[in-house]
PDB file of C-alpha atoms in Angstrom:
ATOM      1  CA  ASP A   4      -4.228 -13.454 -53.919  1.00 71.00           C
ATOM      2  CA  GLN A   5      -7.598 -15.235 -51.572  1.00 82.00           C
ATOM      3  CA  GLN A   6      -6.097 -15.846 -48.140  1.00 93.00           C
ATOM      4  CA  VAL A   7      -8.977 -16.695 -47.244  1.00 96.00           C
ATOM      5  CA  LYS A   8     -11.334 -19.819 -49.106  1.00 96.00           C
ATOM      6  CA  GLN A   9     -14.346 -21.404 -48.871  1.00 97.00           C
ATOM      7  CA  ASN A  10     -14.130 -24.070 -50.798  1.00 92.00           C
ATOM      8  CA  SER A  11     -17.599 -26.109 -51.094  1.00 95.00           C
ATOM      9  CA  PRO A  12     -20.563 -23.283 -53.092  1.00 95.00           C
ATOM     10  CA  SER A  13     -23.334 -25.146 -52.052  1.00 97.00           C
ATOM     11  CA  LEU A  14     -24.153 -27.499 -49.098  1.00 97.00           C
ATOM     12  CA  SER A  15     -27.479 -29.270 -48.430  1.00 98.00           C
ATOM     13  CA  VAL A  16     -28.573 -30.151 -45.313  1.00 98.00           C
ATOM     14  CA  GLN A  17     -31.965 -31.999 -44.028  1.00 98.00           C
ATOM     15  CA  GLU A  18     -33.306 -30.155 -41.309  1.00 97.00           C
ATOM     16  CA  GLY A  19     -32.719 -31.731 -37.674  1.00 97.00           C
ATOM     17  CA  ARG A  20     -28.996 -32.683 -38.345  1.00 98.00           C
ATOM     18  CA  ILE A  21     -25.599 -31.348 -38.542  1.00 98.00           C
ATOM     19  CA  SER A  22     -24.606 -28.885 -40.758  1.00 98.00           C
ATOM     20  CA  ILE A  23     -20.523 -28.500 -41.480  1.00 98.00           C
ATOM     21  CA  LEU A  24     -19.667 -25.253 -43.212  1.00 98.00           C
ATOM     22  CA  ASN A  25     -15.693 -25.328 -43.278  1.00 98.00           C
ATOM     23  CA  CYS A  26     -12.971 -21.992 -44.892  1.00 98.00           C
ATOM     24  CA  ASP A  27      -8.842 -22.349 -45.122  1.00 98.00           C
ATOM     25  CA  TYR A  28      -6.595 -19.335 -44.647  1.00 97.00           C
ATOM     26  CA  THR A  29      -3.623 -18.464 -45.455  1.00 96.00           C
ATOM     27  CA  ASN A  30      -2.312 -15.664 -43.437  1.00 92.00           C
ATOM     28  CA  SER A  31      -0.880 -16.028 -40.329  1.00 92.00           C
ATOM     29  CA  MET A  32      -1.357 -12.722 -39.169  1.00 90.00           C
ATOM     30  CA  PHE A  33      -5.189 -13.413 -37.868  1.00 92.00           C
ATOM     31  CA  ASP A  34      -5.889 -13.682 -34.466  1.00 90.00           C
ATOM     32  CA  TYR A  35      -9.815 -13.227 -35.371  1.00 92.00           C
ATOM     33  CA  PHE A  36     -12.335 -14.520 -37.250  1.00 94.00           C
ATOM     34  CA  LEU A  37     -16.042 -14.359 -37.595  1.00 95.00           C
ATOM     35  CA  TRP A  38     -18.862 -16.473 -38.947  1.00 97.00           C
ATOM     36  CA  TYR A  39     -22.102 -14.224 -40.492  1.00 97.00           C
ATOM     37  CA  LYS A  40     -25.142 -14.849 -42.496  1.00 97.00           C
ATOM     38  CA  LYS A  41     -26.164 -13.112 -45.613  1.00 94.00           C
ATOM     39  CA  TYR A  42     -29.522 -13.692 -46.684  1.00 91.00           C
ATOM     40  CA  PRO A  43     -30.500 -12.489 -50.681  1.00 85.00           C
ATOM     41  CA  ALA A  44     -30.446  -7.863 -50.495  1.00 81.00           C
ATOM     42  CA  GLU A  45     -29.505  -7.623 -46.509  1.00 87.00           C
ATOM     43  CA  GLY A  46     -25.811  -7.422 -45.153  1.00 92.00           C
ATOM     44  CA  PRO A  47     -24.447  -9.644 -43.167  1.00 94.00           C
ATOM     45  CA  THR A  48     -25.077 -10.549 -39.940  1.00 95.00           C
ATOM     46  CA  PHE A  49     -22.972 -11.341 -37.209  1.00 94.00           C
ATOM     47  CA  LEU A  50     -23.233 -15.073 -36.082  1.00 96.00           C
ATOM     48  CA  ILE A  51     -20.090 -16.372 -33.655  1.00 96.00           C
ATOM     49  CA  SER A  52     -16.975 -15.555 -33.873  1.00 94.00           C
ATOM     50  CA  ILE A  53     -13.383 -16.762 -32.216  1.00 95.00           C
ATOM     51  CA  SER A  54     -10.370 -15.623 -31.172  1.00 92.00           C
ATOM     52  CA  SER A  55      -7.250 -17.607 -32.333  1.00 92.00           C
ATOM     53  CA  ILE A  56      -6.081 -17.979 -29.065  1.00 93.00           C
ATOM     54  CA  LYS A  57      -9.616 -20.758 -28.680  1.00 95.00           C
ATOM     55  CA  ASP A  58     -10.124 -23.865 -30.689  1.00 96.00           C
ATOM     56  CA  LYS A  59     -13.795 -24.077 -29.766  1.00 98.00           C
ATOM     57  CA  ASN A  60     -16.279 -21.344 -29.065  1.00 97.00           C
ATOM     58  CA  GLU A  61     -20.111 -21.530 -28.845  1.00 97.00           C
ATOM     59  CA  ASP A  62     -23.972 -20.013 -28.780  1.00 96.00           C
ATOM     60  CA  GLY A  63     -26.750 -21.790 -28.989  1.00 97.00           C
ATOM     61  CA  ARG A  64     -26.343 -24.035 -31.903  1.00 98.00           C
ATOM     62  CA  PHE A  65     -24.092 -21.870 -33.254  1.00 98.00           C
ATOM     63  CA  THR A  66     -20.251 -24.120 -32.713  1.00 98.00           C
ATOM     64  CA  VAL A  67     -17.022 -22.839 -34.179  1.00 98.00           C
ATOM     65  CA  PHE A  68     -14.050 -24.756 -34.336  1.00 98.00           C
ATOM     66  CA  LEU A  69     -10.577 -23.232 -34.951  1.00 98.00           C
ATOM     67  CA  ASN A  70      -7.198 -25.718 -36.454  1.00 97.00           C
ATOM     68  CA  LYS A  71      -4.560 -23.164 -36.134  1.00 96.00           C
ATOM     69  CA  SER A  72      -1.732 -24.931 -37.096  1.00 96.00           C
ATOM     70  CA  ALA A  73      -4.006 -26.075 -40.949  1.00 97.00           C
ATOM     71  CA  LYS A  74      -5.290 -22.774 -40.146  1.00 97.00           C
ATOM     72  CA  HIS A  75      -8.429 -23.566 -40.941  1.00 98.00           C
ATOM     73  CA  LEU A  76     -11.902 -23.573 -39.180  1.00 97.00           C
ATOM     74  CA  SER A  77     -15.567 -24.441 -39.337  1.00 98.00           C
ATOM     75  CA  LEU A  78     -18.580 -24.247 -38.354  1.00 98.00           C
ATOM     76  CA  HIS A  79     -21.794 -26.594 -37.306  1.00 98.00           C
ATOM     77  CA  ILE A  80     -25.291 -26.104 -36.761  1.00 98.00           C
ATOM     78  CA  VAL A  81     -25.904 -28.289 -34.658  1.00 98.00           C
ATOM     79  CA  PRO A  82     -30.124 -29.218 -35.756  1.00 98.00           C
ATOM     80  CA  SER A  83     -30.212 -27.317 -38.900  1.00 98.00           C
ATOM     81  CA  GLN A  84     -33.430 -25.727 -39.165  1.00 97.00           C
ATOM     82  CA  PRO A  85     -34.746 -24.293 -42.120  1.00 96.00           C
ATOM     83  CA  GLY A  86     -34.643 -20.406 -41.502  1.00 95.00           C
ATOM     84  CA  ASP A  87     -30.853 -21.514 -41.755  1.00 97.00           C
ATOM     85  CA  SER A  88     -31.305 -21.771 -45.461  1.00 97.00           C
ATOM     86  CA  ALA A  89     -29.217 -18.743 -46.220  1.00 97.00           C
ATOM     87  CA  VAL A  90     -24.987 -17.472 -47.052  1.00 97.00           C
ATOM     88  CA  TYR A  91     -22.509 -18.396 -44.701  1.00 98.00           C
ATOM     89  CA  PHE A  92     -19.100 -15.968 -44.955  1.00 97.00           C
ATOM     90  CA  CYS A  93     -16.613 -16.924 -43.245  1.00 97.00           C
ATOM     91  CA  ALA A  94     -14.250 -13.923 -41.917  1.00 96.00           C
ATOM     92  CA  ALA A  95     -10.445 -13.606 -40.894  1.00 94.00           C
ATOM     93  CA  SER A  96      -8.246  -9.765 -39.187  1.00 91.00           C
ATOM     94  CA  ALA A  97      -5.356  -9.051 -38.070  1.00 87.00           C
ATOM     95  CA  ARG A  98      -6.194  -7.117 -35.345  1.00 74.00           C
ATOM     96  CA  GLY A  99      -2.065  -6.603 -34.609  1.00 67.00           C
ATOM     97  CA  GLY A 100      -0.690  -3.449 -36.475  1.00 62.00           C
ATOM     98  CA  THR A 101      -1.791  -0.944 -39.009  1.00 64.00           C
ATOM     99  CA  SER A 102      -4.766  -4.215 -40.201  1.00 66.00           C
ATOM    100  CA  TYR A 103      -7.192  -1.885 -37.718  1.00 71.00           C
ATOM    101  CA  GLY A 104      -9.290  -4.681 -37.371  1.00 78.00           C
ATOM    102  CA  LYS A 105     -10.646  -5.158 -41.695  1.00 87.00           C
ATOM    103  CA  LEU A 106     -12.480  -8.104 -42.427  1.00 92.00           C
ATOM    104  CA  THR A 107     -10.870 -10.315 -44.870  1.00 94.00           C
ATOM    105  CA  PHE A 108     -14.017 -12.305 -46.593  1.00 96.00           C
ATOM    106  CA  GLY A 109     -13.685 -15.698 -47.981  1.00 97.00           C
ATOM    107  CA  GLN A 110     -16.924 -16.513 -50.911  1.00 96.00           C
ATOM    108  CA  GLY A 111     -19.185 -18.225 -49.014  1.00 96.00           C
ATOM    109  CA  THR A 112     -21.176 -21.429 -49.391  1.00 97.00           C
ATOM    110  CA  ILE A 113     -25.108 -21.393 -50.028  1.00 97.00           C
ATOM    111  CA  LEU A 114     -26.592 -23.147 -47.105  1.00 98.00           C
ATOM    112  CA  THR A 115     -29.815 -24.696 -47.996  1.00 98.00           C
ATOM    113  CA  VAL A 116     -31.923 -26.900 -45.405  1.00 98.00           C
ATOM    114  CA  HIS A 117     -34.825 -29.349 -46.315  1.00 96.00           C
ATOM    115  CA  PRO A 118     -37.634 -29.709 -44.375  1.00 93.00           C
TER     116      PRO A 118
ATOM    117  CA  ASP D  15     -33.876   0.054 -34.196  1.00 55.00           C
ATOM    118  CA  THR D  16     -30.322   1.238 -33.380  1.00 75.00           C
ATOM    119  CA  GLY D  17     -28.312  -1.090 -36.085  1.00 92.00           C
ATOM    120  CA  VAL D  18     -26.500   0.516 -39.131  1.00 96.00           C
ATOM    121  CA  SER D  19     -28.618   1.697 -41.386  1.00 96.00           C
ATOM    122  CA  GLN D  20     -27.911   2.941 -44.316  1.00 97.00           C
ATOM    123  CA  ASP D  21     -29.714   4.735 -47.188  1.00 97.00           C
ATOM    124  CA  PRO D  22     -29.988   5.040 -49.827  1.00 97.00           C
ATOM    125  CA  ARG D  23     -30.642   1.173 -49.891  1.00 96.00           C
ATOM    126  CA  HIS D  24     -31.265   0.923 -53.234  1.00 97.00           C
ATOM    127  CA  LYS D  25     -29.173   3.750 -56.168  1.00 97.00           C
ATOM    128  CA  ILE D  26     -30.292   3.244 -60.291  1.00 98.00           C
ATOM    129  CA  THR D  27     -27.423   5.936 -62.414  1.00 98.00           C
ATOM    130  CA  LYS D  28     -26.478   6.542 -65.705  1.00 97.00           C
ATOM    131  CA  ARG D  29     -22.175   5.927 -66.555  1.00 97.00           C
ATOM    132  CA  GLY D  30     -20.825   8.892 -66.050  1.00 97.00           C
ATOM    133  CA  GLN D  31     -22.618  10.578 -63.186  1.00 98.00           C
ATOM    134  CA  ASN D  32     -22.209  10.913 -59.301  1.00 98.00           C
ATOM    135  CA  VAL D  33     -23.578   9.121 -55.867  1.00 98.00           C
ATOM    136  CA  THR D  34     -23.447   9.824 -52.643  1.00 98.00           C
ATOM    137  CA  PHE D  35     -24.058   6.590 -49.632  1.00 98.00           C
ATOM    138  CA  ARG D  36     -24.807   7.709 -46.421  1.00 98.00           C
ATOM    139  CA  CYS D  37     -24.003   5.128 -43.690  1.00 98.00           C
ATOM    140  CA  ASP D  38     -25.744   5.562 -39.715  1.00 97.00           C
ATOM    141  CA  PRO D  39     -23.204   3.841 -37.149  1.00 96.00           C
ATOM    142  CA  ILE D  40     -23.843   2.742 -34.295  1.00 94.00           C
ATOM    143  CA  SER D  41     -23.966   5.630 -32.017  1.00 91.00           C
ATOM    144  CA  GLU D  42     -21.777   4.572 -29.965  1.00 87.00           C
ATOM    145  CA  HIS D  43     -18.350   2.839 -32.440  1.00 91.00           C
ATOM    146  CA  ASN D  44     -16.249   4.203 -33.569  1.00 91.00           C
ATOM    147  CA  ARG D  45     -14.605   2.123 -35.890  1.00 92.00           C
ATOM    148  CA  LEU D  46     -16.395   2.740 -39.589  1.00 95.00           C
ATOM    149  CA  TYR D  47     -15.481   0.410 -42.494  1.00 95.00           C
ATOM    150  CA  TRP D  48     -16.749   0.441 -45.999  1.00 97.00           C
ATOM    151  CA  TYR D  49     -17.136  -3.569 -48.099  1.00 96.00           C
ATOM    152  CA  ARG D  50     -18.294  -3.891 -52.152  1.00 96.00           C
ATOM    153  CA  GLN D  51     -19.616  -6.987 -52.865  1.00 94.00           C
ATOM    154  CA  THR D  52     -20.267  -8.519 -56.006  1.00 93.00           C
ATOM    155  CA  LEU D  53     -22.998 -11.993 -57.243  1.00 89.00           C
ATOM    156  CA  GLY D  54     -19.923 -14.799 -56.354  1.00 88.00           C
ATOM    157  CA  GLN D  55     -17.943 -12.767 -54.209  1.00 92.00           C
ATOM    158  CA  GLY D  56     -18.222 -12.288 -50.128  1.00 94.00           C
ATOM    159  CA  PRO D  57     -17.048  -8.190 -49.440  1.00 95.00           C
ATOM    160  CA  GLU D  58     -13.608  -6.880 -49.995  1.00 95.00           C
ATOM    161  CA  PHE D  59     -12.836  -3.502 -47.530  1.00 94.00           C
ATOM    162  CA  LEU D  60     -12.930  -0.740 -49.557  1.00 95.00           C
ATOM    163  CA  THR D  61     -11.966   2.238 -46.394  1.00 94.00           C
ATOM    164  CA  TYR D  62     -11.558   2.567 -42.861  1.00 92.00           C
ATOM    165  CA  PHE D  63     -12.160   5.783 -40.272  1.00 93.00           C
ATOM    166  CA  GLN D  64     -11.835   5.436 -36.900  1.00 91.00           C
ATOM    167  CA  ASN D  65     -13.675   7.968 -35.096  1.00 91.00           C
ATOM    168  CA  GLU D  66     -12.571  10.446 -37.881  1.00 91.00           C
ATOM    169  CA  ALA D  67      -9.637   9.966 -39.225  1.00 90.00           C
ATOM    170  CA  GLN D  68      -9.825   7.842 -42.420  1.00 90.00           C
ATOM    171  CA  LEU D  69      -6.187   5.153 -41.831  1.00 88.00           C
ATOM    172  CA  GLU D  70      -6.285   2.747 -44.754  1.00 87.00           C
ATOM    173  CA  LYS D  71      -7.101   2.534 -48.039  1.00 88.00           C
ATOM    174  CA  SER D  72      -7.925  -0.506 -50.621  1.00 89.00           C
ATOM    175  CA  ARG D  73      -6.031   0.132 -54.052  1.00 84.00           C
ATOM    176  CA  LEU D  74      -9.367  -1.360 -55.481  1.00 82.00           C
ATOM    177  CA  LEU D  75     -10.807   2.354 -54.063  1.00 84.00           C
ATOM    178  CA  SER D  76      -9.712   5.267 -56.728  1.00 88.00           C
ATOM    179  CA  ASP D  77      -9.728   8.304 -57.379  1.00 92.00           C
ATOM    180  CA  ARG D  78     -12.758   8.205 -57.584  1.00 95.00           C
ATOM    181  CA  PHE D  79     -14.363   7.282 -54.196  1.00 95.00           C
ATOM    182  CA  SER D  80     -13.476   8.995 -51.329  1.00 95.00           C
ATOM    183  CA  ALA D  81     -15.186   9.083 -48.655  1.00 96.00           C
ATOM    184  CA  GLU D  82     -15.992  11.325 -45.927  1.00 95.00           C
ATOM    185  CA  ARG D  83     -16.399  11.473 -41.593  1.00 95.00           C
ATOM    186  CA  PRO D  84     -16.227  14.775 -41.209  1.00 90.00           C
ATOM    187  CA  LYS D  85     -17.823  14.212 -37.463  1.00 86.00           C
ATOM    188  CA  GLY D  86     -16.823  10.871 -36.142  1.00 84.00           C
ATOM    189  CA  SER D  87     -20.125   9.672 -36.511  1.00 90.00           C
ATOM    190  CA  PHE D  88     -22.467   9.111 -39.754  1.00 96.00           C
ATOM    191  CA  SER D  89     -19.767   8.761 -43.085  1.00 97.00           C
ATOM    192  CA  THR D  90     -20.565   9.638 -47.181  1.00 97.00           C
ATOM    193  CA  LEU D  91     -19.233   7.247 -49.687  1.00 97.00           C
ATOM    194  CA  GLU D  92     -19.270   9.354 -53.129  1.00 97.00           C
ATOM    195  CA  ILE D  93     -18.117   7.605 -56.554  1.00 97.00           C
ATOM    196  CA  GLN D  94     -17.908  10.641 -59.407  1.00 97.00           C
ATOM    197  CA  ARG D  95     -18.686   9.584 -63.511  1.00 97.00           C
ATOM    198  CA  THR D  96     -19.623   6.247 -62.084  1.00 97.00           C
ATOM    199  CA  GLU D  97     -19.067   2.706 -64.939  1.00 96.00           C
ATOM    200  CA  GLN D  98     -20.774  -0.193 -65.068  1.00 96.00           C
ATOM    201  CA  GLY D  99     -18.277  -1.696 -62.951  1.00 95.00           C
ATOM    202  CA  ASP D 100     -18.850   0.227 -60.493  1.00 96.00           C
ATOM    203  CA  SER D 101     -22.583  -1.664 -59.577  1.00 97.00           C
ATOM    204  CA  ALA D 102     -21.525  -3.454 -56.469  1.00 96.00           C
ATOM    205  CA  MET D 103     -23.813  -3.934 -52.785  1.00 96.00           C
ATOM    206  CA  TYR D 104     -21.616  -1.657 -50.743  1.00 97.00           C
ATOM    207  CA  LEU D 105     -21.774  -1.794 -46.913  1.00 97.00           C
ATOM    208  CA  CYS D 106     -20.244  -0.260 -44.377  1.00 97.00           C
ATOM    209  CA  ALA D 107     -19.814  -1.630 -41.495  1.00 96.00           C
ATOM    210  CA  SER D 108     -19.525  -0.283 -37.197  1.00 94.00           C
ATOM    211  CA  SER D 109     -17.690  -1.282 -34.200  1.00 91.00           C
ATOM    212  CA  LEU D 110     -15.684  -0.500 -31.093  1.00 88.00           C
ATOM    213  CA  GLU D 111     -12.306  -0.471 -30.701  1.00 80.00           C
ATOM    214  CA  GLY D 112     -10.967  -2.691 -27.801  1.00 71.00           C
ATOM    215  CA  VAL D 113     -13.904  -4.520 -26.821  1.00 60.00           C
ATOM    216  CA  GLY D 114     -13.757  -7.539 -28.913  1.00 62.00           C
ATOM    217  CA  ASP D 115     -14.019  -6.865 -33.115  1.00 72.00           C
ATOM    218  CA  THR D 116     -17.328  -7.635 -34.087  1.00 88.00           C
ATOM    219  CA  GLN D 117     -18.327  -5.494 -36.721  1.00 92.00           C
ATOM    220  CA  TYR D 118     -21.751  -4.787 -37.166  1.00 94.00           C
ATOM    221  CA  PHE D 119     -23.132  -4.376 -40.850  1.00 96.00           C
ATOM    222  CA  GLY D 120     -25.937  -2.342 -42.108  1.00 96.00           C
ATOM    223  CA  PRO D 121     -28.261  -2.909 -45.211  1.00 96.00           C
ATOM    224  CA  GLY D 122     -26.007  -1.788 -47.834  1.00 96.00           C
ATOM    225  CA  THR D 123     -26.797   0.049 -50.852  1.00 97.00           C
ATOM    226  CA  ARG D 124     -26.972  -1.958 -53.936  1.00 96.00           C
ATOM    227  CA  LEU D 125     -25.132   0.301 -56.912  1.00 97.00           C
ATOM    228  CA  THR D 126     -26.533  -0.530 -60.452  1.00 97.00           C
ATOM    229  CA  VAL D 127     -25.041   1.874 -62.861  1.00 97.00           C
ATOM    230  CA  LEU D 128     -26.485   1.654 -66.531  1.00 96.00           C
TER     231      LEU D 128
END
């Protein structure tokens, strides 16, 4: 049962343009969402997060949007840079109850930014 | 650098051998998590510690796997009688309870079972 899905395995974008990465979830108990960036042979690096009480969070070039009714979130990167090329993972957690904040990840989207 | 560290970074072993990995979390973090990542997939939760107490284990964690965090600081993950299906990246993450729930990951240990 894939509770977090990233349906686009890859995305190719020109430098300077916007990159939009999408993520869908099914578990309505999820209340905290995160995006991580991962280079080969390294651990995931935290990028940005959003609580379910918000619908938008912005940090520099990165903005995350949350649509709770659609159970959908997206990460916008503007402007995209070649150094942004990596695998991007969406993750979700249910902070209440006995979940202890464990993360459920999507399968990842490979972003390639061309100069 | 006071990030999460893991040792070793790479481990190659023969099937049937035992292996142990170590994770040192960010020093003030009381929550520690282990995840496993296989090729083409996102990380999957294995187990969770709050201080020294192991509070949750995934069904992915068979009885050949054991994890400890004896003093609430570093943690070890041991795999006994390794199988080829254990080949994966083992990731450790830590977080501070009550301060958001952002988990910070270490570089991982790449295990190859021959």
